[in-house]
mmCIF file of C-alpha atoms in Angstrom:
data_model
loop_
_atom_site.group_PDB
_atom_site.id
_atom_site.type_symbol
_atom_site.label_atom_id
_atom_site.label_comp_id
_atom_site.label_asym_id
_atom_site.label_seq_id
_atom_site.Cartn_x
_atom_site.Cartn_y
_atom_site.Cartn_z
ATOM 1 C CA MET C 2 0.000 0.000 0.000
ATOM 2 C CA SER C 3 1.508 3.344 -1.058
ATOM 3 C CA GLY C 4 2.187 6.231 1.308
ATOM 4 C CA GLU C 5 -0.308 8.336 -0.628
ATOM 5 C CA HIS C 6 -2.937 5.643 -0.154
ATOM 6 C CA VAL C 7 -2.357 5.579 3.606
ATOM 7 C CA ASP C 8 -2.555 9.380 3.772
ATOM 8 C CA GLY C 9 -5.704 9.312 1.662
ATOM 9 C CA LEU C 10 -7.416 6.795 3.940
ATOM 10 C CA ALA C 11 -6.452 8.972 6.906
ATOM 11 C CA GLY C 12 -8.111 11.879 5.098
ATOM 12 C CA TRP C 13 -11.231 9.766 4.623
ATOM 13 C CA ASP C 14 -11.223 8.944 8.340
ATOM 14 C CA SER C 15 -10.987 12.657 9.097
ATOM 15 C CA VAL C 16 -13.994 13.402 6.889
ATOM 16 C CA ARG C 17 -15.982 10.555 8.440
ATOM 17 C CA ASN C 18 -15.149 11.785 11.939
ATOM 18 C CA LYS C 19 -16.925 15.034 11.074
ATOM 19 C CA THR C 20 -20.181 13.102 10.748
ATOM 20 C CA LYS C 21 -21.010 14.062 14.332
ATOM 21 C CA VAL C 22 -21.087 17.694 13.222
ATOM 22 C CA LEU C 23 -23.492 16.780 10.430
ATOM 23 C CA VAL C 24 -25.781 15.132 12.983
ATOM 24 C CA VAL C 25 -25.986 18.456 14.823
ATOM 25 C CA VAL C 26 -26.707 20.215 11.524
ATOM 26 C CA VAL C 27 -29.490 17.735 10.688
ATOM 27 C CA VAL C 28 -31.087 18.182 14.118
ATOM 28 C CA ALA C 29 -30.880 21.989 13.879
ATOM 29 C CA LEU C 30 -32.401 22.020 10.378
ATOM 30 C CA THR C 31 -35.179 19.658 11.471
ATOM 31 C CA VAL C 32 -36.060 21.805 14.494
ATOM 32 C CA LEU C 33 -36.009 24.989 12.396
ATOM 33 C CA GLY C 34 -38.100 23.351 9.681
ATOM 34 C CA LEU C 35 -40.728 22.168 12.150
ATOM 35 C CA PHE C 36 -40.762 25.600 13.825
ATOM 36 C CA TRP C 37 -41.391 27.338 10.502
ATOM 37 C CA ALA C 38 -43.957 24.693 9.512
ATOM 38 C CA TYR C 39 -45.877 25.439 12.720
ATOM 39 C CA HIS C 40 -45.951 29.157 11.919
ATOM 40 C CA GLY C 41 -46.887 28.414 8.317
ATOM 41 C CA ILE C 42 -49.881 26.332 9.394
ATOM 42 C CA ARG C 43 -50.949 29.102 11.774
ATOM 43 C CA ALA C 44 -50.632 31.616 8.943
ATOM 44 C CA ILE C 45 -52.976 29.479 6.825
ATOM 45 C CA GLY C 46 -55.555 29.589 9.612
ATOM 46 C CA ASP C 47 -55.181 33.361 9.872
ATOM 47 C CA ALA C 48 -55.365 33.789 6.062
ATOM 48 C CA ARG C 49 -51.963 35.542 5.997
ATOM 49 C CA LEU C 50 -50.972 34.294 2.557
ATOM 50 C CA VAL C 51 -47.683 36.220 2.305
ATOM 51 C CA TYR C 52 -46.493 34.588 5.525
ATOM 52 C CA VAL C 53 -47.568 31.188 4.177
ATOM 53 C CA LEU C 54 -45.470 31.761 1.040
ATOM 54 C CA PHE C 55 -42.425 32.337 3.221
ATOM 55 C CA TYR C 56 -42.889 29.926 6.120
ATOM 56 C CA LEU C 57 -43.986 26.746 4.316
ATOM 57 C CA PRO C 58 -41.370 26.775 1.497
ATOM 58 C CA ALA C 59 -38.678 27.643 4.054
ATOM 59 C CA ALA C 60 -39.875 24.841 6.346
ATOM 60 C CA VAL C 61 -39.999 22.196 3.620
ATOM 61 C CA GLY C 62 -36.636 23.376 2.288
ATOM 62 C CA CYS C 63 -34.999 22.936 5.712
ATOM 63 C CA LEU C 64 -36.494 19.458 6.107
ATOM 64 C CA VAL C 65 -35.396 18.418 2.612
ATOM 65 C CA VAL C 66 -31.823 19.642 3.226
ATOM 66 C CA ALA C 67 -31.819 17.686 6.495
ATOM 67 C CA ALA C 68 -32.968 14.572 4.612
ATOM 68 C CA LEU C 69 -30.344 15.010 1.869
ATOM 69 C CA THR C 70 -27.613 15.472 4.463
ATOM 70 C CA THR C 71 -28.753 12.240 6.101
ATOM 71 C CA VAL C 72 -28.519 10.427 2.756
ATOM 72 C CA ILE C 73 -24.939 11.645 2.231
ATOM 73 C CA MET C 74 -24.022 10.664 5.796
ATOM 74 C CA ARG C 75 -25.376 7.173 5.177
ATOM 75 C CA GLN C 76 -23.419 6.845 1.940
ATOM 76 C CA ARG C 77 -20.273 8.151 3.640
ATOM 77 C CA LEU C 78 -20.496 5.472 6.342
ATOM 78 C CA ARG C 79 -21.708 2.632 4.115
ATOM 79 C CA SER C 80 -19.776 -0.603 4.670
ATOM 80 C CA SER C 81 -21.490 -2.783 2.060
ATOM 81 C CA VAL C 82 -22.735 -2.366 -1.488
ATOM 82 C CA ALA C 83 -26.243 -0.954 -1.715
ATOM 83 C CA PRO C 84 -28.589 -2.765 -4.140
ATOM 84 C CA ARG C 85 -29.324 -1.325 -7.574
ATOM 85 C CA THR C 86 -26.613 1.354 -7.336
ATOM 86 C CA ALA C 87 -24.862 0.463 -10.589
ATOM 87 C CA VAL C 88 -26.731 0.550 -13.877
ATOM 88 C CA THR C 89 -25.834 -1.627 -16.847
ATOM 89 C CA VAL C 90 -26.500 0.439 -19.966
ATOM 90 C CA ALA C 91 -27.467 -0.933 -23.386
ATOM 91 C CA SER C 92 -23.825 -1.404 -24.453
ATOM 92 C CA GLY C 93 -23.100 -3.439 -21.341
ATOM 93 C CA ALA C 94 -21.045 -0.658 -19.755
ATOM 94 C CA ILE C 95 -21.432 0.123 -16.074
ATOM 95 C CA SER C 96 -22.756 3.489 -14.935
ATOM 96 C CA PHE C 97 -22.690 4.811 -11.363
ATOM 97 C CA GLN C 98 -25.097 7.623 -10.557
ATOM 98 C CA MET C 99 -26.206 9.761 -7.658
ATOM 99 C CA PRO C 100 -29.348 8.514 -5.895
ATOM 100 C CA ARG C 101 -32.501 9.925 -7.457
ATOM 101 C CA THR C 102 -33.405 11.280 -4.038
ATOM 102 C CA LEU C 103 -30.339 13.539 -4.162
ATOM 103 C CA GLU C 104 -31.038 14.695 -7.716
ATOM 104 C CA TRP C 105 -34.679 15.524 -7.030
ATOM 105 C CA GLY C 106 -33.669 17.040 -3.712
ATOM 106 C CA TYR C 107 -31.402 19.543 -5.467
ATOM 107 C CA TRP C 108 -34.277 20.668 -7.705
ATOM 108 C CA VAL C 109 -36.743 20.940 -4.820
ATOM 109 C CA VAL C 110 -34.362 22.907 -2.595
ATOM 110 C CA PHE C 111 -33.509 25.399 -5.347
ATOM 111 C CA VAL C 112 -37.197 25.979 -6.202
ATOM 112 C CA LEU C 113 -38.157 26.442 -2.549
ATOM 113 C CA THR C 114 -35.159 28.749 -1.991
ATOM 114 C CA VAL C 115 -36.365 31.025 -4.781
ATOM 115 C CA ILE C 116 -39.952 31.132 -3.472
ATOM 116 C CA ALA C 117 -39.094 31.707 0.204
ATOM 117 C CA SER C 118 -36.238 34.164 -0.430
ATOM 118 C CA VAL C 119 -38.055 36.349 -2.943
ATOM 119 C CA THR C 120 -41.177 36.378 -0.745
ATOM 120 C CA LEU C 121 -39.109 37.404 2.263
ATOM 121 C CA ALA C 122 -37.253 40.175 0.425
ATOM 122 C CA VAL C 123 -40.294 41.682 -1.298
ATOM 123 C CA GLY C 124 -42.495 41.190 1.768
ATOM 124 C CA MET C 125 -40.085 43.049 4.048
ATOM 125 C CA TRP C 126 -39.575 45.879 1.559
ATOM 126 C CA THR C 127 -43.343 46.357 1.223
ATOM 127 C CA ASP C 128 -44.050 45.787 4.941
ATOM 128 C CA ALA C 129 -46.261 42.825 4.047
ATOM 129 C CA LEU C 130 -43.907 40.761 6.229
ATOM 130 C CA THR C 131 -42.795 42.134 9.583
ATOM 131 C CA PHE C 132 -40.663 40.453 12.241
ATOM 132 C CA PRO C 133 -39.310 41.716 15.562
ATOM 133 C CA MET C 134 -35.648 42.523 14.867
ATOM 134 C CA SER C 135 -33.146 45.359 15.050
ATOM 135 C CA SER C 136 -33.288 48.123 12.437
ATOM 136 C CA GLY C 137 -29.885 47.141 11.054
ATOM 137 C CA PHE C 138 -30.860 43.502 10.588
ATOM 138 C CA ASP C 139 -34.191 44.577 9.132
ATOM 139 C CA MET C 140 -32.266 46.563 6.509
ATOM 140 C CA VAL C 141 -29.745 43.845 5.620
ATOM 141 C CA LEU C 142 -31.928 40.704 5.682
ATOM 142 C CA PRO C 143 -33.945 41.438 2.491
ATOM 143 C CA PHE C 144 -30.729 41.820 0.482
ATOM 144 C CA VAL C 145 -29.367 38.555 1.880
ATOM 145 C CA ALA C 146 -32.665 36.849 1.027
ATOM 146 C CA LEU C 147 -32.632 38.282 -2.504
ATOM 147 C CA ALA C 148 -29.066 37.042 -3.009
ATOM 148 C CA LEU C 149 -30.136 33.536 -1.950
ATOM 149 C CA GLY C 150 -33.101 33.727 -4.312
ATOM 150 C CA LEU C 151 -30.875 34.736 -7.209
ATOM 151 C CA TYR C 152 -28.478 31.899 -6.390
ATOM 152 C CA GLY C 153 -31.349 29.407 -6.459
ATOM 153 C CA ALA C 154 -32.692 30.824 -9.735
ATOM 154 C CA VAL C 155 -29.276 30.705 -11.428
ATOM 155 C CA ALA C 156 -28.751 27.123 -10.224
ATOM 156 C CA LEU C 157 -32.118 26.070 -11.691
ATOM 157 C CA ILE C 158 -31.301 27.726 -15.014
ATOM 158 C CA TRP C 159 -27.857 26.137 -15.147
ATOM 159 C CA PHE C 160 -29.191 22.638 -14.518
ATOM 160 C CA ALA C 161 -32.058 23.158 -16.976
ATOM 161 C CA MET C 162 -29.665 24.337 -19.710
ATOM 162 C CA GLY C 163 -27.031 21.666 -19.017
ATOM 163 C CA PHE C 164 -24.417 24.107 -17.725
ATOM 164 C CA ALA C 165 -24.422 22.040 -14.524
ATOM 165 C CA ARG C 166 -25.031 18.288 -14.517
ATOM 166 C CA PHE C 167 -25.376 15.634 -11.874
ATOM 167 C CA PRO C 168 -22.238 13.501 -11.427
ATOM 168 C CA THR C 169 -21.964 10.077 -13.040
ATOM 169 C CA ILE C 170 -19.144 7.583 -13.591
ATOM 170 C CA ASP C 171 -19.287 5.400 -16.704
ATOM 171 C CA CYS C 172 -16.969 2.415 -17.122
ATOM 172 C CA THR C 173 -16.450 0.811 -20.539
ATOM 173 C CA PRO C 174 -13.827 -1.791 -21.492
ATOM 174 C CA ASP C 175 -11.651 0.984 -22.952
ATOM 175 C CA ASP C 176 -12.466 4.179 -21.057
ATOM 176 C CA LEU C 177 -13.369 5.674 -17.708
ATOM 177 C CA VAL C 178 -15.742 8.637 -18.058
ATOM 178 C CA VAL C 179 -16.265 11.004 -15.139
ATOM 179 C CA GLN C 180 -19.115 13.514 -15.411
ATOM 180 C CA GLY C 181 -18.858 16.220 -12.768
ATOM 181 C CA PHE C 182 -21.097 19.181 -12.040
ATOM 182 C CA LYS C 183 -19.043 21.417 -14.354
ATOM 183 C CA ALA C 184 -17.197 19.159 -16.797
ATOM 184 C CA ARG C 185 -16.923 15.704 -18.354
ATOM 185 C CA GLN C 186 -13.547 13.927 -18.395
ATOM 186 C CA GLN C 187 -12.703 10.775 -20.334
ATOM 187 C CA ILE C 188 -9.482 8.790 -19.989
ATOM 188 C CA ARG C 189 -8.402 5.375 -21.292
ATOM 189 C CA TRP C 190 -7.849 2.725 -18.639
ATOM 190 C CA SER C 191 -4.365 2.142 -20.053
ATOM 191 C CA GLU C 192 -3.483 5.769 -19.252
ATOM 192 C CA ILE C 193 -4.511 5.550 -15.575
ATOM 193 C CA VAL C 194 -1.687 4.898 -13.104
ATOM 194 C CA ASP C 195 -3.794 4.512 -9.964
ATOM 195 C CA VAL C 196 -6.947 5.539 -8.128
ATOM 196 C CA GLU C 197 -6.250 6.877 -4.624
ATOM 197 C CA PRO C 198 -8.518 8.007 -1.781
ATOM 198 C CA VAL C 199 -8.246 11.702 -0.950
ATOM 199 C CA ALA C 200 -10.152 14.201 1.201
ATOM 200 C CA SER C 201 -11.650 16.698 -1.258
ATOM 201 C CA ASN C 202 -13.786 19.669 -0.138
ATOM 202 C CA ASN C 203 -15.043 17.728 2.907
ATOM 203 C CA ASN C 204 -15.962 14.782 0.689
ATOM 204 C CA LEU C 205 -14.541 11.288 0.360
ATOM 205 C CA GLY C 206 -12.752 11.904 -2.918
ATOM 206 C CA LEU C 207 -11.009 9.679 -5.430
ATOM 207 C CA ALA C 208 -7.902 11.046 -7.153
ATOM 208 C CA ILE C 209 -7.326 9.389 -10.525
ATOM 209 C CA THR C 210 -3.638 9.632 -11.410
ATOM 210 C CA VAL C 211 -2.932 10.050 -15.140
ATOM 211 C CA ALA C 212 0.271 8.647 -16.678
ATOM 212 C CA ASP C 213 3.025 11.051 -17.718
ATOM 213 C CA GLY C 214 2.315 12.402 -21.188
ATOM 214 C CA ALA C 215 -1.324 11.285 -21.117
ATOM 215 C CA HIS C 216 -4.242 13.704 -21.121
ATOM 216 C CA ALA C 217 -7.921 13.225 -20.420
ATOM 217 C CA GLN C 218 -10.434 14.333 -23.021
ATOM 218 C CA VAL C 219 -12.380 17.203 -21.491
ATOM 219 C CA HIS C 220 -15.772 18.697 -22.266
ATOM 220 C CA ILE C 221 -16.628 21.738 -20.145
ATOM 221 C CA ASN C 222 -20.363 22.242 -19.685
ATOM 222 C CA PHE C 223 -20.234 26.033 -19.969
ATOM 223 C CA ILE C 224 -17.931 28.945 -20.703
ATOM 224 C CA GLY C 225 -17.173 31.964 -18.560
ATOM 225 C CA PRO C 226 -15.071 33.025 -15.567
ATOM 226 C CA LEU C 227 -16.526 30.255 -13.372
ATOM 227 C CA ALA C 228 -15.631 27.496 -15.842
ATOM 228 C CA PRO C 229 -12.817 25.165 -14.710
ATOM 229 C CA ALA C 230 -9.463 25.378 -16.502
ATOM 230 C CA ARG C 231 -9.246 22.773 -19.290
ATOM 231 C CA ARG C 232 -5.501 22.317 -18.828
ATOM 232 C CA ASP C 233 -5.938 21.410 -15.152
ATOM 233 C CA LEU C 234 -8.733 18.952 -15.912
ATOM 234 C CA GLN C 235 -6.650 17.155 -18.537
ATOM 235 C CA ARG C 236 -4.133 16.017 -15.910
ATOM 236 C CA SER C 237 -6.251 15.949 -12.759
ATOM 237 C CA ILE C 238 -9.399 13.896 -12.228
ATOM 238 C CA THR C 239 -11.074 13.970 -8.808
ATOM 239 C CA VAL C 240 -14.391 12.334 -7.936
ATOM 240 C CA ALA C 241 -16.551 12.945 -4.850
ATOM 241 C CA ALA C 242 -17.130 9.264 -4.133
ATOM 242 C CA ASP C 243 -19.643 9.751 -1.326
ATOM 243 C CA LEU C 244 -22.148 11.306 -3.726
ATOM 244 C CA PHE C 245 -22.723 7.846 -5.210
ATOM 245 C CA ALA C 246 -25.069 5.396 -3.541
ATOM 246 C CA VAL C 247 -22.749 2.432 -4.083
ATOM 247 C CA GLY C 248 -20.464 3.569 -1.251
ATOM 248 C CA ALA C 249 -17.035 5.203 -1.380
ATOM 249 C CA ASP C 250 -15.039 2.121 -0.315
ATOM 250 C CA GLN C 251 -16.820 -0.097 -2.829
ATOM 251 C CA LEU C 252 -16.324 2.414 -5.656
ATOM 252 C CA LEU C 253 -12.630 2.756 -4.788
ATOM 253 C CA GLY C 254 -12.102 -0.997 -4.789
ATOM 254 C CA PHE C 255 -14.051 -1.417 -8.044
ATOM 255 C CA LEU C 256 -12.042 1.178 -9.978
ATOM 256 C CA GLN C 257 -8.716 0.032 -8.545
ATOM 257 C CA TYR C 258 -9.445 -3.523 -9.629
ATOM 258 C CA TYR C 259 -9.858 -2.588 -13.284
ATOM 259 C CA VAL C 260 -6.798 -0.324 -13.207
ATOM 260 C CA LYS C 261 -4.691 -3.226 -11.931
ATOM 261 C CA HIS C 262 -6.337 -6.019 -13.963
ATOM 262 C CA PRO C 263 -6.515 -5.005 -17.641
ATOM 263 C CA ASP C 264 -7.350 -8.584 -18.629
ATOM 264 C CA ALA C 265 -10.671 -8.285 -16.739
ATOM 265 C CA ARG C 266 -11.883 -5.103 -18.448
ATOM 266 C CA ASP C 267 -13.999 -7.064 -20.917
ATOM 267 C CA GLU C 268 -16.394 -7.484 -17.983
ATOM 268 C CA LEU C 269 -17.181 -3.780 -18.345
ATOM 269 C CA GLY C 270 -18.806 -4.418 -21.712
ATOM 270 C CA ASP C 271 -21.172 -7.267 -20.971
ATOM 271 C CA GLY C 272 -22.616 -6.534 -17.541
ATOM 272 C CA ARG C 273 -20.462 -9.031 -15.607
ATOM 273 C CA ALA C 274 -18.736 -6.179 -13.784
ATOM 274 C CA VAL C 275 -21.774 -5.677 -11.567
ATOM 275 C CA GLU C 276 -20.832 -8.926 -9.819
ATOM 276 C CA ARG C 277 -17.414 -7.427 -9.078
ATOM 277 C CA LEU C 278 -19.032 -4.914 -6.709
ATOM 278 C CA ASN C 279 -19.751 -7.700 -4.249
ATOM 279 C CA VAL C 280 -16.015 -8.282 -3.749
ATOM 280 C CA ALA C 281 -14.735 -4.739 -4.312
ATOM 281 C CA GLY C 282 -13.081 -2.831 -1.486
#
């Protein structure tokens, strides 16, 4: 086992140890969501529709974020392969995807963020919404809410137009294809040196090391100042493994197996590779 591998597993342990913090976050979001839901239901009874448009979307949004965080925590701590987490496509290739609950959760949270934030900003500016708070906070909060609403709206537009896409990993007998939120990278198995665990942005990441002189094919989903640098993506491939339902350890073992066993890569073209997940890790 390489020194980098040991360091990477230590990084994974560090990320997993932070799960206790996420538990606190989930509890806080759940309490806040239920608190806002209570006020939203009261607002319905009092026919205060503007308050309903703020409280109920905000409440559901908090509860959905709490649920999504719980899903990621479960995937981060998974010790065995979850059923139906790898899809065999028509060609026989293997595709790993985020759980549908996460994908739909992103859409729901962004929509609810837009509704609640815009309602809060406009309601406070027009005095249709009033809350007991200091004059300074009363002045700043609508702008913060509007910024959140704009963020949610931009995110919805980006996903709708394909500028942002949900992560997938496709494995064929010849290539490994990594679709990230911002870009798609494709590299031949023969040009991969190793797949190592790494802590990446508080995720259980996988660092795919490319051989000297080799370059991944890169398709960037959008152009502009926020687009990732193509040159960096050609030589550096990192995957947030805990976004995938299969489990980070199982995904690591699966990819490492086909890097180290080129004679077995035919399994990636006829569906047999799904059986490999039961022994990966």
